[in-house]
Tab-separated table of C-alpha atoms and ligand atoms in Angstrom:
chain	number	residue	atom	x	y	z
A	145	UNK	CA	-109.584	89.349	34.060
A	146	UNK	CA	-106.539	91.208	32.819
A	147	UNK	CA	-103.090	89.721	32.773
A	148	UNK	CA	-102.153	92.135	35.541
A	149	UNK	CA	-104.901	90.628	37.680
A	150	UNK	CA	-103.782	87.126	36.746
A	151	UNK	CA	-100.223	87.869	37.845
A	152	UNK	CA	-101.547	89.318	41.102
A	153	UNK	CA	-103.683	86.232	41.632
A	154	UNK	CA	-100.710	83.980	41.049
A	155	UNK	CA	-98.700	85.976	43.569
A	156	UNK	CA	-101.485	85.661	46.135
A	157	UNK	CA	-101.691	81.938	45.429
A	158	UNK	CA	-97.944	81.572	45.992
A	159	UNK	CA	-98.119	83.496	49.224
A	160	UNK	CA	-100.892	81.161	50.279
A	161	UNK	CA	-98.840	78.116	49.269
A	162	UNK	CA	-95.786	79.387	51.094
A	163	UNK	CA	-97.837	79.562	54.276
A	164	UNK	CA	-99.477	76.199	53.697
A	165	UNK	CA	-98.670	73.294	56.078
A	166	UNK	CA	-98.469	71.077	52.979
A	167	UNK	CA	-95.295	72.855	51.973
A	168	UNK	CA	-93.976	73.563	55.427
A	169	UNK	CA	-91.741	70.479	55.571
A	170	UNK	CA	-88.453	71.486	53.878
A	171	UNK	CA	-88.229	72.458	50.241
A	172	UNK	CA	-91.845	73.541	49.942
A	173	UNK	CA	-91.103	77.205	49.367
A	174	UNK	CA	-88.342	76.352	46.905
A	175	UNK	CA	-90.771	74.119	45.044
A	176	UNK	CA	-93.348	76.900	44.966
A	177	UNK	CA	-90.784	79.355	43.650
A	178	UNK	CA	-89.282	77.102	41.027
A	179	UNK	CA	-92.408	75.546	39.706
A	180	UNK	CA	-95.114	78.059	40.317
A	181	UNK	CA	-93.507	81.487	40.254
A	182	UNK	CA	-95.408	83.645	37.774
A	183	UNK	CA	-93.669	83.824	34.453
A	184	UNK	CA	-93.723	87.338	32.995
A	185	UNK	CA	-96.462	86.382	30.609
A	186	UNK	CA	-98.045	82.935	30.552
A	187	UNK	CA	-99.309	81.101	28.580
A	188	UNK	CA	-98.632	83.659	25.849
A	189	UNK	CA	-95.954	82.260	23.537
A	190	UNK	CA	-94.352	85.655	22.891
A	191	UNK	CA	-91.641	85.149	25.498
A	192	UNK	CA	-89.352	87.841	24.033
A	193	UNK	CA	-91.856	90.632	24.564
A	194	UNK	CA	-93.080	89.994	28.082
A	195	UNK	CA	-95.743	92.138	29.665
A	196	UNK	CA	-94.145	93.923	32.604
A	197	UNK	CA	-96.929	95.429	34.680
A	198	UNK	CA	-94.405	97.024	37.036
A	199	UNK	CA	-93.120	99.247	34.190
A	200	UNK	CA	-96.086	101.553	33.804
A	201	UNK	CA	-96.588	103.526	30.644
A	202	UNK	CA	-96.328	107.289	31.080
A	203	UNK	CA	-98.395	108.539	28.154
A	204	UNK	CA	-101.500	107.206	26.383
A	205	UNK	CA	-99.537	106.829	23.139
A	206	UNK	CA	-97.243	104.273	24.774
A	207	UNK	CA	-100.147	101.866	25.250
A	208	UNK	CA	-99.952	98.898	22.903
A	209	UNK	CA	-103.290	97.443	23.934
A	210	UNK	CA	-106.074	98.381	26.326
A	211	UNK	CA	-104.591	96.233	29.087
A	212	UNK	CA	-101.582	98.580	29.304
A	213	UNK	CA	-103.912	101.252	30.693
A	214	UNK	CA	-105.259	99.195	33.582
A	215	UNK	CA	-102.203	99.184	35.897
A	216	UNK	CA	-101.838	102.959	35.435
A	217	UNK	CA	-105.492	103.337	36.386
A	218	UNK	CA	-104.796	101.117	39.416
A	219	UNK	CA	-101.925	103.395	40.400
A	220	UNK	CA	-103.928	106.636	40.042
A	221	UNK	CA	-107.378	105.737	41.273
A	222	UNK	CA	-108.125	105.311	44.993
A	223	UNK	CA	-108.380	101.618	45.983
A	224	UNK	CA	-112.118	101.717	46.727
A	225	UNK	CA	-112.940	103.334	43.390
A	226	UNK	CA	-110.669	100.979	41.494
A	227	UNK	CA	-112.267	98.063	43.370
A	228	UNK	CA	-115.728	99.313	42.411
A	229	UNK	CA	-114.680	99.304	38.765
A	230	UNK	CA	-112.823	95.996	38.735
A	231	UNK	CA	-115.190	93.975	40.872
A	232	UNK	CA	-117.283	91.049	39.742
A	233	UNK	CA	-119.602	89.080	42.012
A	234	UNK	CA	-118.817	86.261	44.485
A	235	UNK	CA	-116.235	83.933	42.889
A	236	UNK	CA	-116.100	86.090	39.732
A	237	UNK	CA	-116.836	83.074	37.557
A	238	UNK	CA	-118.798	85.262	35.130
A	239	UNK	CA	-115.963	87.803	35.068
A	240	UNK	CA	-113.542	85.129	33.867
A	241	UNK	CA	-116.146	83.534	31.585
A	242	UNK	CA	-116.594	86.841	29.765
A	243	UNK	CA	-112.973	86.674	28.620
A	244	UNK	CA	-112.586	82.917	28.282
A	245	UNK	CA	-115.786	82.725	26.242
A	246	UNK	CA	-114.010	84.258	23.248
A	247	UNK	CA	-111.532	81.367	23.158
A	248	UNK	CA	-114.394	78.996	22.338
A	249	UNK	CA	-114.847	80.709	18.992
A	250	UNK	CA	-112.444	80.945	16.073
A	251	UNK	CA	-112.561	83.291	13.151
A	252	UNK	CA	-112.442	81.702	9.689
A	253	UNK	CA	-110.535	84.126	7.443
A	254	UNK	CA	-111.197	84.459	3.709
A	255	UNK	CA	-108.389	85.316	1.298
A	256	UNK	CA	-107.924	87.269	-1.907
A	257	UNK	CA	-110.442	89.923	-1.059
A	258	UNK	CA	-109.446	93.567	-1.601
A	259	UNK	CA	-109.161	94.960	1.916
A	260	UNK	CA	-106.854	97.838	1.049
A	261	UNK	CA	-109.675	100.052	2.334
A	262	UNK	CA	-111.975	98.936	5.118
A	263	UNK	CA	-115.106	100.756	6.175
A	264	UNK	CA	-116.261	100.169	9.742
A	265	UNK	CA	-119.278	102.459	9.266
A	266	UNK	CA	-122.132	101.088	11.304
A	267	UNK	CA	-125.771	102.055	11.435
A	268	UNK	CA	-127.353	101.799	14.860
A	269	UNK	CA	-131.057	102.636	15.089
A	270	UNK	CA	-130.918	104.941	12.083
A	271	UNK	CA	-127.694	106.813	12.967
A	272	UNK	CA	-124.391	106.103	11.259
A	273	UNK	CA	-121.187	105.934	13.284
A	274	UNK	CA	-117.574	105.434	12.167
A	275	UNK	CA	-117.289	102.102	13.955
A	276	UNK	CA	-119.423	99.493	15.748
A	277	UNK	CA	-117.737	100.289	19.074
A	278	UNK	CA	-120.084	101.900	21.584
A	279	UNK	CA	-119.233	103.560	24.901
A	280	UNK	CA	-121.162	101.582	27.543
A	281	UNK	CA	-122.874	103.370	30.446
A	282	UNK	CA	-120.586	103.491	33.474
A	283	UNK	CA	-121.712	105.317	36.596
A	284	UNK	CA	-119.785	107.850	38.670
A	285	UNK	CA	-116.959	108.558	36.239
A	286	UNK	CA	-115.657	111.502	38.230
A	287	UNK	CA	-114.519	108.959	40.803
A	288	UNK	CA	-111.917	107.803	38.254
A	289	UNK	CA	-110.832	111.208	36.922
A	290	UNK	CA	-112.065	114.797	37.136
A	291	UNK	CA	-112.818	114.708	33.384
A	292	UNK	CA	-115.617	112.222	34.142
A	293	UNK	CA	-118.414	111.640	31.634
A	294	UNK	CA	-117.745	114.986	29.916
A	295	UNK	CA	-114.183	113.867	29.121
A	296	UNK	CA	-115.525	110.533	27.918
A	297	UNK	CA	-117.985	112.424	25.703
A	298	UNK	CA	-115.171	114.473	24.126
A	299	UNK	CA	-113.245	111.253	23.503
A	300	UNK	CA	-116.355	109.640	21.986
A	301	UNK	CA	-116.694	112.689	19.768
A	302	UNK	CA	-113.058	112.399	18.610
A	303	UNK	CA	-113.724	108.848	17.381
A	304	UNK	CA	-117.410	109.380	16.488
A	305	UNK	CA	-118.680	106.724	18.887
A	306	UNK	CA	-122.187	106.318	20.198
A	307	UNK	CA	-122.129	107.052	23.933
A	308	UNK	CA	-124.620	105.706	26.451
A	309	UNK	CA	-124.864	107.767	29.635
A	310	UNK	CA	-125.528	106.055	32.970
A	311	UNK	CA	-128.334	107.068	35.322
A	312	UNK	CA	-125.583	107.215	37.937
A	313	UNK	CA	-123.571	109.769	35.925
A	314	UNK	CA	-121.574	112.357	37.859
A	315	UNK	CA	-122.360	115.032	35.245
A	316	UNK	CA	-125.857	116.068	34.158
A	317	UNK	CA	-127.048	114.865	30.760
A	318	UNK	CA	-127.086	118.422	29.408
A	319	UNK	CA	-123.355	118.924	30.010
A	320	UNK	CA	-122.501	115.555	28.497
A	321	UNK	CA	-124.505	116.160	25.330
A	322	UNK	CA	-122.827	119.550	25.002
A	323	UNK	CA	-119.421	117.869	25.294
A	324	UNK	CA	-120.333	115.177	22.750
A	325	UNK	CA	-121.959	117.778	20.423
A	326	UNK	CA	-124.334	115.088	19.202
A	327	UNK	CA	-127.215	113.024	20.551
A	328	UNK	CA	-126.373	110.264	23.005
A	329	UNK	CA	-128.404	107.466	24.587
A	330	UNK	CA	-129.448	107.293	28.220
A	331	UNK	CA	-129.319	104.186	30.403
A	332	UNK	CA	-132.183	104.016	32.868
A	333	UNK	CA	-132.317	102.422	36.287
A	334	UNK	CA	-136.031	102.209	36.928
A	335	UNK	CA	-135.857	102.609	40.747
A	336	UNK	CA	-138.780	101.580	42.930
A	337	UNK	CA	-140.667	104.812	42.092
A	338	UNK	CA	-142.264	105.328	38.657
A	339	UNK	CA	-142.288	109.124	38.977
A	340	UNK	CA	-138.505	109.175	39.244
A	341	UNK	CA	-138.182	107.184	35.996
A	342	UNK	CA	-140.678	109.556	34.416
A	343	UNK	CA	-138.658	112.576	35.546
A	344	UNK	CA	-135.380	111.122	34.240
A	345	UNK	CA	-136.849	110.064	30.897
A	346	UNK	CA	-138.483	113.422	30.248
A	347	UNK	CA	-135.337	115.305	31.229
A	348	UNK	CA	-133.018	113.276	28.965
A	349	UNK	CA	-135.439	113.418	26.035
A	350	UNK	CA	-135.662	117.188	26.376
A	351	UNK	CA	-131.857	117.365	26.521
A	352	UNK	CA	-131.609	115.516	23.198
A	353	UNK	CA	-131.147	111.814	23.951
A	354	UNK	CA	-132.514	109.639	21.172
A	355	UNK	CA	-132.821	106.301	22.982
A	356	UNK	CA	-133.256	104.946	26.466
A	357	UNK	CA	-131.720	101.604	27.425
A	358	UNK	CA	-133.450	100.198	30.489
A	359	UNK	CA	-131.142	98.038	32.557
A	360	UNK	CA	-132.979	94.852	33.500
A	361	UNK	CA	-130.221	92.857	35.160
A	362	UNK	CA	-129.699	94.705	38.438
A	363	UNK	CA	-132.675	93.375	40.320
A	364	UNK	CA	-131.081	91.961	43.435
A	365	UNK	CA	-128.315	92.329	45.935
A	366	UNK	CA	-124.730	91.649	44.997
A	367	UNK	CA	-121.590	90.613	46.756
A	368	UNK	CA	-118.779	92.619	45.170
A	369	UNK	CA	-115.935	90.891	46.958
A	370	UNK	CA	-113.077	92.613	45.137
A	371	UNK	CA	-114.603	95.983	45.954
A	372	UNK	CA	-115.098	95.109	49.616
A	373	UNK	CA	-111.561	93.798	49.967
A	374	UNK	CA	-109.956	96.821	48.295
A	375	UNK	CA	-112.139	99.181	50.353
A	376	UNK	CA	-110.403	97.884	53.465
A	377	UNK	CA	-107.120	99.280	52.187
A	378	UNK	CA	-108.575	102.702	51.412
A	379	UNK	CA	-107.763	105.015	54.281
A	380	UNK	CA	-109.440	108.147	52.885
A	381	UNK	CA	-112.405	109.755	54.575
A	382	UNK	CA	-115.256	108.658	52.282
A	383	UNK	CA	-117.850	110.870	53.971
A	384	UNK	CA	-116.121	113.928	52.514
A	385	UNK	CA	-117.597	113.031	49.114
A	386	UNK	CA	-120.358	110.509	49.850
A	387	UNK	CA	-123.212	111.851	51.962
A	388	UNK	CA	-124.343	108.646	53.594
A	389	UNK	CA	-126.912	110.202	55.904
A	390	UNK	CA	-129.668	108.890	53.609
A	391	UNK	CA	-130.137	107.468	50.110
A	392	UNK	CA	-131.712	110.765	49.038
A	393	UNK	CA	-128.811	112.837	50.380
A	394	UNK	CA	-126.346	110.557	48.640
A	395	UNK	CA	-128.134	110.731	45.287
A	396	UNK	CA	-128.657	114.485	45.311
A	397	UNK	CA	-124.936	114.984	44.706
A	398	UNK	CA	-125.139	113.072	41.378
A	399	UNK	CA	-125.786	114.576	37.972
A	400	UNK	CA	-129.219	113.167	37.218
A	401	UNK	CA	-130.960	112.839	40.547
A	402	UNK	CA	-130.814	116.506	41.399
A	403	UNK	CA	-134.189	117.982	40.540
A	404	UNK	CA	-136.113	114.742	41.082
A	405	UNK	CA	-138.536	114.261	43.956
A	406	UNK	CA	-136.817	111.390	45.710
A	407	UNK	CA	-139.251	111.039	48.612
A	408	UNK	CA	-140.278	107.411	48.969
A	409	UNK	CA	-137.281	106.222	47.012
A	410	UNK	CA	-135.801	103.147	48.642
A	411	UNK	CA	-133.774	101.638	45.795
A	412	UNK	CA	-132.051	102.947	42.680
A	413	UNK	CA	-132.702	99.614	40.997
A	414	UNK	CA	-136.014	97.856	40.600
A	415	UNK	CA	-136.476	94.256	41.702
A	416	UNK	CA	-140.215	94.391	40.907
A	417	UNK	CA	-139.914	95.417	37.250
A	418	UNK	CA	-141.778	93.348	34.637
A	419	UNK	CA	-142.526	93.844	30.935
A	420	UNK	CA	-145.383	96.179	31.981
A	421	UNK	CA	-142.742	98.794	32.736
A	422	UNK	CA	-141.946	99.025	29.031
A	423	UNK	CA	-145.616	99.613	28.137
A	424	UNK	CA	-145.735	102.552	30.532
A	425	UNK	CA	-142.453	103.854	29.185
A	426	UNK	CA	-143.711	103.778	25.621
A	427	UNK	CA	-146.574	106.072	26.649
A	428	UNK	CA	-144.297	108.819	27.965
A	429	UNK	CA	-141.490	108.992	25.406
A	430	UNK	CA	-140.805	109.087	21.693
A	431	UNK	CA	-137.230	107.940	22.240
A	432	UNK	CA	-136.206	104.498	21.041
A	433	UNK	CA	-136.379	101.921	23.836
A	434	UNK	CA	-133.991	99.048	24.507
A	435	UNK	CA	-133.581	96.476	27.269
A	436	UNK	CA	-130.011	96.122	28.557
A	437	UNK	CA	-129.052	92.874	30.242
A	438	UNK	CA	-130.703	90.152	28.150
A	439	UNK	CA	-129.028	86.728	28.289
A	440	UNK	CA	-131.710	84.215	27.218
A	441	UNK	CA	-133.350	83.863	23.805
A	442	UNK	CA	-136.806	83.722	25.391
A	443	UNK	CA	-136.380	87.228	26.814
A	444	UNK	CA	-135.002	88.488	23.522
A	445	UNK	CA	-138.153	87.274	21.756
A	446	UNK	CA	-140.339	88.829	24.460
A	447	UNK	CA	-138.513	92.119	23.937
A	448	UNK	CA	-139.178	92.040	20.204
A	449	UNK	CA	-142.810	91.027	20.854
A	450	UNK	CA	-143.153	93.945	23.294
A	451	UNK	CA	-142.192	96.341	20.501
A	452	UNK	CA	-138.787	97.298	21.868
A	453	UNK	CA	-136.408	98.884	19.380
A	454	UNK	CA	-133.428	96.801	20.391
A	455	UNK	CA	-131.698	94.802	23.101
A	456	UNK	CA	-128.268	94.798	24.669
A	457	UNK	CA	-127.009	91.305	25.432
A	458	UNK	CA	-125.118	91.954	28.641
A	459	UNK	CA	-124.303	90.558	32.053
A	460	UNK	CA	-123.344	94.046	33.221
A	461	UNK	CA	-119.645	93.238	32.854
A	462	UNK	CA	-120.151	90.385	35.350
A	463	UNK	CA	-121.272	92.911	37.946
A	464	UNK	CA	-124.859	91.778	38.444
A	465	UNK	CA	-124.647	88.028	39.010
A	466	UNK	CA	-122.246	85.101	39.029
A	467	UNK	CA	-124.197	82.788	36.730
A	468	UNK	CA	-121.091	81.897	34.763
A	469	UNK	CA	-122.852	82.742	31.500
A	470	UNK	CA	-120.705	84.819	29.181
A	471	UNK	CA	-122.377	87.079	26.661
A	472	UNK	CA	-120.465	85.667	23.694
A	473	UNK	CA	-121.897	82.264	24.664
A	474	UNK	CA	-125.394	83.723	24.935
A	475	UNK	CA	-125.276	85.647	21.660
A	476	UNK	CA	-125.782	82.880	19.043
A	477	UNK	CA	-129.076	81.560	20.457
A	478	UNK	CA	-130.379	85.115	20.804
A	479	UNK	CA	-129.481	86.052	17.232
A	480	UNK	CA	-131.145	82.874	15.998
A	481	UNK	CA	-134.352	83.518	17.950
A	482	UNK	CA	-134.636	87.227	17.127
A	483	UNK	CA	-134.350	86.566	13.382
A	484	UNK	CA	-133.337	90.129	12.581
A	485	UNK	CA	-136.512	91.698	14.038
A	486	UNK	CA	-134.552	94.152	16.191
A	487	UNK	CA	-130.893	95.165	16.451
A	488	UNK	CA	-128.800	93.318	19.007
A	489	UNK	CA	-125.974	95.092	20.790
A	490	UNK	CA	-123.667	93.141	23.068
A	491	UNK	CA	-121.177	93.897	25.843
A	492	UNK	CA	-119.173	92.360	28.695
A	493	UNK	CA	-115.553	91.344	28.378
A	494	UNK	CA	-114.791	92.875	24.973
A	495	UNK	CA	-111.121	93.885	24.946
A	496	UNK	CA	-109.832	93.090	21.448
A	497	UNK	CA	-110.692	93.792	17.842
A	498	UNK	CA	-111.031	90.045	17.362
A	499	UNK	CA	-113.686	89.954	20.120
A	500	UNK	CA	-115.628	92.683	18.329
A	501	UNK	CA	-115.349	90.944	14.959
A	502	UNK	CA	-116.487	87.602	16.392
A	503	UNK	CA	-119.658	89.181	17.783
A	504	UNK	CA	-120.393	91.016	14.534
A	505	UNK	CA	-119.921	87.808	12.523
A	506	UNK	CA	-122.416	86.134	14.840
A	507	UNK	CA	-124.963	88.832	14.063
A	508	UNK	CA	-124.518	91.605	16.610
A	509	UNK	CA	-125.060	95.130	15.293
A	510	UNK	CA	-122.571	96.771	17.648
A	511	UNK	CA	-120.395	96.099	20.691
A	512	UNK	CA	-120.314	98.209	23.858
A	513	UNK	CA	-117.196	98.458	25.998
A	514	UNK	CA	-117.024	99.430	29.655
A	515	UNK	CA	-113.856	98.902	31.673
A	516	UNK	CA	-111.283	99.434	28.887
A	517	UNK	CA	-112.176	103.098	28.456
A	518	UNK	CA	-112.478	103.541	32.211
A	519	UNK	CA	-108.900	102.235	32.526
A	520	UNK	CA	-107.971	104.969	30.050
A	521	UNK	CA	-109.956	107.572	31.991
A	522	UNK	CA	-108.399	106.614	35.336
A	523	UNK	CA	-104.942	106.496	33.782
A	524	UNK	CA	-104.881	109.731	31.769
A	525	UNK	CA	-108.334	111.358	31.727
A	526	UNK	CA	-109.901	112.172	28.351
A	527	UNK	CA	-106.712	111.380	26.331
A	528	UNK	CA	-106.673	107.928	27.936
A	529	UNK	CA	-110.267	107.293	26.874
A	530	UNK	CA	-109.392	108.454	23.364
A	531	UNK	CA	-106.445	106.071	23.263
A	532	UNK	CA	-108.478	103.095	24.543
A	533	UNK	CA	-111.139	103.658	21.898
A	534	UNK	CA	-108.538	104.279	19.213
A	535	UNK	CA	-106.763	100.998	19.959
A	536	UNK	CA	-110.056	99.109	19.789
A	537	UNK	CA	-110.817	100.737	16.435
A	538	UNK	CA	-107.348	100.008	15.057
A	539	UNK	CA	-107.538	96.366	16.152
A	540	UNK	CA	-111.041	95.953	14.743
A	541	UNK	CA	-109.958	97.488	11.441
A	542	UNK	CA	-106.943	95.181	11.236
A	543	UNK	CA	-109.038	92.164	12.168
A	544	UNK	CA	-111.494	92.969	9.403
A	545	UNK	CA	-108.577	93.055	6.969
A	546	UNK	CA	-107.271	89.797	8.376
A	547	UNK	CA	-110.563	87.963	7.838
A	548	UNK	CA	-111.129	89.546	4.421
A	549	UNK	CA	-114.055	91.846	5.214
A	550	UNK	CA	-113.977	95.279	3.519
A	551	UNK	CA	-117.133	96.388	5.334
A	552	UNK	CA	-119.312	95.416	8.259
A	553	UNK	CA	-121.798	93.619	6.025
A	554	UNK	CA	-119.006	91.255	4.972
A	555	UNK	CA	-118.757	89.948	8.548
A	556	UNK	CA	-120.995	86.910	8.206
A	557	UNK	CA	-121.721	83.814	10.321
A	558	UNK	CA	-119.555	81.613	8.060
A	559	UNK	CA	-116.525	83.578	9.322
A	560	UNK	CA	-116.902	82.338	12.895
A	561	UNK	CA	-116.935	78.774	14.206
A	562	UNK	CA	-117.200	77.259	17.659
A	563	UNK	CA	-113.731	75.787	18.300
B	998	LIG	C1	-117.583	100.880	37.088
B	998	LIG	C2	-118.767	100.427	36.277
B	998	LIG	C3	-119.975	101.058	36.454
B	998	LIG	C4	-121.069	100.672	35.696
B	998	LIG	N1	-122.242	101.357	35.824
B	998	LIG	C5	-123.302	100.987	35.086
B	998	LIG	C6	-124.516	101.710	35.183
B	998	LIG	O1	-124.619	102.701	35.886
B	998	LIG	N2	-125.573	101.267	34.441
B	998	LIG	C7	-125.489	100.165	33.626
B	998	LIG	O2	-126.471	99.781	32.981
B	998	LIG	N3	-124.332	99.492	33.501
B	998	LIG	C8	-123.249	99.872	34.202
B	998	LIG	N4	-122.082	99.190	34.060
B	998	LIG	C9	-122.006	98.066	33.111
B	998	LIG	C10	-121.596	98.550	31.726
B	998	LIG	O3	-122.605	99.315	31.125
B	998	LIG	C11	-121.303	97.363	30.785
B	998	LIG	O4	-122.416	96.516	30.753
B	998	LIG	C12	-120.072	96.583	31.225
B	998	LIG	O5	-119.103	97.425	31.772
B	998	LIG	C13	-119.500	95.829	30.043
B	998	LIG	O6	-118.502	94.973	30.451
B	998	LIG	P1	-116.947	95.332	30.429
B	998	LIG	O7	-116.681	96.274	31.553
B	998	LIG	O8	-116.303	94.011	30.644
B	998	LIG	O9	-116.654	95.931	29.080
B	998	LIG	C14	-120.958	99.586	34.775
B	998	LIG	C15	-119.730	98.967	34.602
B	998	LIG	C16	-118.635	99.388	35.329
B	998	LIG	C17	-117.314	98.716	35.091
């Protein structure tokens, strides 16, 4: 949860308190104001440089950290679309855990190492990128800005990031690869119909994707409360863009579903998927295959046993369940069990260079980010995405200097401790 959200939550809490019978008898509101009024930035000790969410930045360059982009995105993006992006599930325990999880771990800096030059070069499944920061698959990016996934691709190109394209992309894979001018990965939602997966996989392989990451954590319903609440305040006519006459009609307007035979399709996700799906997938593609959404070491071992090329430790940015399990908490047991057999990528809640460095010290190969670049996209389009990714790179670079690591291989388990 961003600090902007925290301030909003505190305000809501105060409004609730002010209306509470407990405080109704004289002095209650004054007590609430004096004692509980949100301080500009708590519990951050930097009281002389308070975060002021009401003073929005006007250009990407003004952003000091990725959080500065979020309120601008909130201002620009329609409430329902912003709610779709921001939402967790139920009580959003996992959403908070994804951020709070990082506080459980401390970095253990080494000194007197020459870090006048740091290389963040990272090899991921045989390709070398300038940093370990990966653009996570996020669906429907045109709902945040007209630049959509093509703008994100141009921003990924500017910083030489690996980009993973969502099945629910607004743009077709061909356009996105052209914008990135390099191979990307594709994220697959299996759906309830094998032939649709087959169509998508063949199309993206032909277009030049080198890996397919099958999302395995969206296998049930979900109560996206923040989305549903913000939708109520959105007065636009949604039917103008979303054809809700049928699932097929709705999907046909998206970049990847057009061209597929969607008859018999009842779900875009698959609640019946088992490891057999990966065997079938192996038979139809030469692309590398990963499972996205692993949280338990047992599943990580099964993935390696099944011959997968990698896994993404993810809880879908707290959008698929409210288990309360953060990915940074899940990572150590997974790294230990996998024993280096396959690369491990991780996402969910990464907002700072220190978050990235902690995961790499623990043994992750790379870190994917979702919402931070979407805040940039919603705020300023492609330049906002570029700025979000740039700030994450700059922070990661500085953090590597701070812990005494001139290259990625110097980020070792001894540099991170559970607090
Ligand atoms: C608006 C939005 C849409 C997303 N769409 C997809 C998707 O289509 N497929 C998928 O596998 N993950 C999707 N994700 C999850 C991301 O790939 C990633 O796991 C998550 O955003 C990482 O957490 P973070 O947002 O805290 O960085 C989406 C996330 C967001 C915020």
